Amino acid sequence: MKKLSLLGGLLLTACVTINIYFPAAAAEKAADTIIKDIQSIAPAPKPKAELNDWQQTAMQWLDKSINLVISSAHAEEANLTIDSPEIRQLRSTMEARFASLQGFYVAGYIGIQSNGLLAVRDATAVPLQERNAVNSLVAAENADRNALYQAIANANGHPDWVADIKATFAKRWVSNAQGGWWYQSGGKWVQK
């Protein structure tokens, strides 16, 4: 009986549950990377330290001393794969299209909806000769955005993450929007 209890205890402790949660922080970072690439925005340069040479040396020695006494704990950072042939193709297409969309963003003809997709804000404000082009560009961009979200979810082996990826991108499209662009907030159009 003791052996059976011991065996049962070992089996119970051997059971491990691994919960895989949506990596929200990694998704935001991935979204920012993709959006900035599409819009060809270079990241801002990091500010240089205001310390002189001897202060930097002293800080490095202090850091090394502390690291000898206190060991660091390293958790594996969640990562989101944003590189696959399908993702590269979609990013390339969206980057090429952005040059055509940019003028319409600036003119205020199009804006970013709360779901992250584009919309023509007021079709009557768009000159008649440009209306079809604007509508076609918006439809193509929205189709590619939805395909991109699904491709990212698939590349990470979690097709069920597509709604979370879409929600993350929706926020990041607005955050990365340039000044003067329009976006939806609370059902109303707001200019950034």
PDB file of N, CA and C in Angstrom, residues 71-118:
ATOM      1  N   SER A  71      22.787  37.638  -7.583  1.00  0.00           N
ATOM      2  CA  SER A  71      22.683  37.046  -8.914  1.00  0.00           C
ATOM      3  C   SER A  71      21.385  37.491  -9.580  1.00  0.00           C
ATOM      4  N   SER A  72      21.455  37.605 -10.879  1.00  0.00           N
ATOM      5  CA  SER A  72      20.290  38.037 -11.651  1.00  0.00           C
ATOM      6  C   SER A  72      19.408  36.843 -11.976  1.00  0.00           C
ATOM      7  N   ALA A  73      18.116  37.091 -11.990  1.00  0.00           N
ATOM      8  CA  ALA A  73      17.160  36.082 -12.446  1.00  0.00           C
ATOM      9  C   ALA A  73      16.715  36.493 -13.838  1.00  0.00           C
ATOM     10  N   HIS A  74      16.813  35.580 -14.757  1.00  0.00           N
ATOM     11  CA  HIS A  74      16.452  35.891 -16.137  1.00  0.00           C
ATOM     12  C   HIS A  74      15.247  35.067 -16.547  1.00  0.00           C
ATOM     13  N   ALA A  75      14.183  35.755 -16.870  1.00  0.00           N
ATOM     14  CA  ALA A  75      13.002  35.078 -17.402  1.00  0.00           C
ATOM     15  C   ALA A  75      13.069  35.174 -18.912  1.00  0.00           C
ATOM     16  N   GLU A  76      12.620  34.146 -19.563  1.00  0.00           N
ATOM     17  CA  GLU A  76      12.620  34.174 -21.011  1.00  0.00           C
ATOM     18  C   GLU A  76      11.553  35.150 -21.482  1.00  0.00           C
ATOM     19  N   GLU A  77      11.977  36.068 -22.314  1.00  0.00           N
ATOM     20  CA  GLU A  77      11.042  37.067 -22.826  1.00  0.00           C
ATOM     21  C   GLU A  77      10.135  36.427 -23.868  1.00  0.00           C
ATOM     22  N   ALA A  78       8.864  36.727 -23.753  1.00  0.00           N
ATOM     23  CA  ALA A  78       7.912  36.198 -24.727  1.00  0.00           C
ATOM     24  C   ALA A  78       8.241  36.786 -26.091  1.00  0.00           C
ATOM     25  N   ASN A  79       8.119  35.980 -27.097  1.00  0.00           N
ATOM     26  CA  ASN A  79       8.472  36.416 -28.430  1.00  0.00           C
ATOM     27  C   ASN A  79       7.318  36.089 -29.367  1.00  0.00           C
ATOM     28  N   LEU A  80       7.141  36.917 -30.337  1.00  0.00           N
ATOM     29  CA  LEU A  80       6.096  36.710 -31.328  1.00  0.00           C
ATOM     30  C   LEU A  80       6.771  36.695 -32.692  1.00  0.00           C
ATOM     31  N   THR A  81       6.618  35.616 -33.406  1.00  0.00           N
ATOM     32  CA  THR A  81       7.236  35.482 -34.719  1.00  0.00           C
ATOM     33  C   THR A  81       6.505  36.370 -35.720  1.00  0.00           C
ATOM     34  N   ILE A  82       7.275  37.228 -36.379  1.00  0.00           N
ATOM     35  CA  ILE A  82       6.683  38.107 -37.400  1.00  0.00           C
ATOM     36  C   ILE A  82       7.413  37.953 -38.728  1.00  0.00           C
ATOM     37  N   ASP A  83       8.019  36.773 -38.911  1.00  0.00           N
ATOM     38  CA  ASP A  83       8.759  36.538 -40.139  1.00  0.00           C
ATOM     39  C   ASP A  83       8.360  35.192 -40.740  1.00  0.00           C
ATOM     40  N   SER A  84       7.679  35.270 -41.826  1.00  0.00           N
ATOM     41  CA  SER A  84       7.339  34.096 -42.633  1.00  0.00           C
ATOM     42  C   SER A  84       7.191  34.615 -44.059  1.00  0.00           C
ATOM     43  N   PRO A  85       7.231  33.746 -45.050  1.00  0.00           N
ATOM     44  CA  PRO A  85       7.078  34.234 -46.424  1.00  0.00           C
ATOM     45  C   PRO A  85       5.788  35.039 -46.623  1.00  0.00           C
ATOM     46  N   GLU A  86       4.699  34.563 -46.033  1.00  0.00           N
ATOM     47  CA  GLU A  86       3.417  35.265 -46.185  1.00  0.00           C
ATOM     48  C   GLU A  86       3.456  36.639 -45.515  1.00  0.00           C
ATOM     49  N   ILE A  87       4.034  36.702 -44.321  1.00  0.00           N
ATOM     50  CA  ILE A  87       4.127  37.981 -43.596  1.00  0.00           C
ATOM     51  C   ILE A  87       5.018  38.950 -44.359  1.00  0.00           C
ATOM     52  N   ARG A  88       6.155  38.467 -44.867  1.00  0.00           N
ATOM     53  CA  ARG A  88       7.062  39.335 -45.639  1.00  0.00           C
ATOM     54  C   ARG A  88       6.359  39.891 -46.870  1.00  0.00           C
ATOM     55  N   GLN A  89       5.591  39.044 -47.562  1.00  0.00           N
ATOM     56  CA  GLN A  89       4.876  39.485 -48.762  1.00  0.00           C
ATOM     57  C   GLN A  89       3.836  40.548 -48.419  1.00  0.00           C
ATOM     58  N   LEU A  90       3.074  40.314 -47.361  1.00  0.00           N
ATOM     59  CA  LEU A  90       2.048  41.286 -46.955  1.00  0.00           C
ATOM     60  C   LEU A  90       2.682  42.610 -46.543  1.00  0.00           C
ATOM     61  N   ARG A  91       3.758  42.543 -45.775  1.00  0.00           N
ATOM     62  CA  ARG A  91       4.438  43.772 -45.349  1.00  0.00           C
ATOM     63  C   ARG A  91       4.958  44.548 -46.551  1.00  0.00           C
ATOM     64  N   SER A  92       5.520  43.843 -47.507  1.00  0.00           N
ATOM     65  CA  SER A  92       6.049  44.490 -48.711  1.00  0.00           C
ATOM     66  C   SER A  92       4.936  45.186 -49.497  1.00  0.00           C
ATOM     67  N   THR A  93       3.822  44.511 -49.660  1.00  0.00           N
ATOM     68  CA  THR A  93       2.679  45.084 -50.380  1.00  0.00           C
ATOM     69  C   THR A  93       2.142  46.309 -49.648  1.00  0.00           C
ATOM     70  N   MET A  94       2.019  46.205 -48.327  1.00  0.00           N
ATOM     71  CA  MET A  94       1.491  47.319 -47.535  1.00  0.00           C
ATOM     72  C   MET A  94       2.451  48.507 -47.548  1.00  0.00           C
ATOM     73  N   GLU A  95       3.746  48.217 -47.523  1.00  0.00           N
ATOM     74  CA  GLU A  95       4.740  49.294 -47.570  1.00  0.00           C
ATOM     75  C   GLU A  95       4.664  50.030 -48.908  1.00  0.00           C
ATOM     76  N   ALA A  96       4.521  49.289 -49.996  1.00  0.00           N
ATOM     77  CA  ALA A  96       4.412  49.908 -51.325  1.00  0.00           C
ATOM     78  C   ALA A  96       3.130  50.740 -51.435  1.00  0.00           C
ATOM     79  N   ARG A  97       2.052  50.274 -50.831  1.00  0.00           N
ATOM     80  CA  ARG A  97       0.766  50.974 -50.893  1.00  0.00           C
ATOM     81  C   ARG A  97       0.769  52.237 -50.031  1.00  0.00           C
ATOM     82  N   PHE A  98       1.567  52.251 -48.981  1.00  0.00           N
ATOM     83  CA  PHE A  98       1.542  53.374 -48.046  1.00  0.00           C
ATOM     84  C   PHE A  98       1.812  54.709 -48.740  1.00  0.00           C
ATOM     85  N   ALA A  99       2.693  54.723 -49.720  1.00  0.00           N
ATOM     86  CA  ALA A  99       2.991  55.967 -50.443  1.00  0.00           C
ATOM     87  C   ALA A  99       1.723  56.545 -51.076  1.00  0.00           C
ATOM     88  N   SER A 100       0.857  55.686 -51.579  1.00  0.00           N
ATOM     89  CA  SER A 100      -0.401  56.146 -52.174  1.00  0.00           C
ATOM     90  C   SER A 100      -1.404  56.576 -51.116  1.00  0.00           C
ATOM     91  N   LEU A 101      -1.402  55.897 -49.971  1.00  0.00           N
ATOM     92  CA  LEU A 101      -2.350  56.221 -48.899  1.00  0.00           C
ATOM     93  C   LEU A 101      -1.982  57.496 -48.148  1.00  0.00           C
ATOM     94  N   GLN A 102      -0.700  57.793 -48.067  1.00  0.00           N
ATOM     95  CA  GLN A 102      -0.238  58.886 -47.213  1.00  0.00           C
ATOM     96  C   GLN A 102      -0.909  60.219 -47.536  1.00  0.00           C
ATOM     97  N   GLY A 103      -1.032  60.545 -48.794  1.00  0.00           N
ATOM     98  CA  GLY A 103      -1.683  61.797 -49.177  1.00  0.00           C
ATOM     99  C   GLY A 103      -3.141  61.856 -48.735  1.00  0.00           C
ATOM    100  N   PHE A 104      -3.805  60.719 -48.756  1.00  0.00           N
ATOM    101  CA  PHE A 104      -5.208  60.666 -48.337  1.00  0.00           C
ATOM    102  C   PHE A 104      -5.350  60.772 -46.819  1.00  0.00           C
ATOM    103  N   TYR A 105      -4.349  60.246 -46.081  1.00  0.00           N
ATOM    104  CA  TYR A 105      -4.326  60.454 -44.622  1.00  0.00           C
ATOM    105  C   TYR A 105      -4.204  61.948 -44.326  1.00  0.00           C
ATOM    106  N   VAL A 106      -3.226  62.580 -44.991  1.00  0.00           N
ATOM    107  CA  VAL A 106      -2.934  64.001 -44.754  1.00  0.00           C
ATOM    108  C   VAL A 106      -4.126  64.874 -45.131  1.00  0.00           C
ATOM    109  N   ALA A 107      -4.779  64.550 -46.239  1.00  0.00           N
ATOM    110  CA  ALA A 107      -5.940  65.331 -46.682  1.00  0.00           C
ATOM    111  C   ALA A 107      -7.155  65.110 -45.778  1.00  0.00           C
ATOM    112  N   GLY A 108      -7.112  64.076 -44.958  1.00  0.00           N
ATOM    113  CA  GLY A 108      -8.228  63.790 -44.061  1.00  0.00           C
ATOM    114  C   GLY A 108      -9.331  62.972 -44.700  1.00  0.00           C
ATOM    115  N   TYR A 109      -9.074  62.443 -45.898  1.00  0.00           N
ATOM    116  CA  TYR A 109     -10.087  61.645 -46.579  1.00  0.00           C
ATOM    117  C   TYR A 109     -10.295  60.299 -45.889  1.00  0.00           C
ATOM    118  N   ILE A 110      -9.211  59.745 -45.353  1.00  0.00           N
ATOM    119  CA  ILE A 110      -9.299  58.439 -44.701  1.00  0.00           C
ATOM    120  C   ILE A 110      -8.844  58.555 -43.254  1.00  0.00           C
ATOM    121  N   GLY A 111      -9.276  57.591 -42.460  1.00  0.00           N
ATOM    122  CA  GLY A 111      -8.882  57.556 -41.059  1.00  0.00           C
ATOM    123  C   GLY A 111      -8.835  56.125 -40.556  1.00  0.00           C
ATOM    124  N   ILE A 112      -8.311  55.976 -39.359  1.00  0.00           N
ATOM    125  CA  ILE A 112      -8.176  54.663 -38.740  1.00  0.00           C
ATOM    126  C   ILE A 112      -9.382  54.437 -37.829  1.00  0.00           C
ATOM    127  N   GLN A 113     -10.140  53.399 -38.111  1.00  0.00           N
ATOM    128  CA  GLN A 113     -11.295  53.059 -37.278  1.00  0.00           C
ATOM    129  C   GLN A 113     -10.823  52.462 -35.951  1.00  0.00           C
ATOM    130  N   SER A 114     -11.722  52.350 -35.002  1.00  0.00           N
ATOM    131  CA  SER A 114     -11.371  51.808 -33.688  1.00  0.00           C
ATOM    132  C   SER A 114     -10.916  50.352 -33.761  1.00  0.00           C
ATOM    133  N   ASN A 115     -11.279  49.645 -34.831  1.00  0.00           N
ATOM    134  CA  ASN A 115     -10.836  48.259 -34.997  1.00  0.00           C
ATOM    135  C   ASN A 115      -9.508  48.154 -35.746  1.00  0.00           C
ATOM    136  N   GLY A 116      -8.898  49.303 -36.068  1.00  0.00           N
ATOM    137  CA  GLY A 116      -7.603  49.317 -36.734  1.00  0.00           C
ATOM    138  C   GLY A 116      -7.671  49.289 -38.247  1.00  0.00           C
ATOM    139  N   LEU A 117      -8.840  49.123 -38.796  1.00  0.00           N
ATOM    140  CA  LEU A 117      -8.984  49.134 -40.248  1.00  0.00           C
ATOM    141  C   LEU A 117      -9.214  50.567 -40.721  1.00  0.00           C
ATOM    142  N   LEU A 118      -8.979  50.794 -42.004  1.00  0.00           N
ATOM    143  CA  LEU A 118      -9.161  52.129 -42.569  1.00  0.00           C
ATOM    144  C   LEU A 118     -10.599  52.329 -43.021  1.00  0.00           C
TER     145      LEU A 118
END
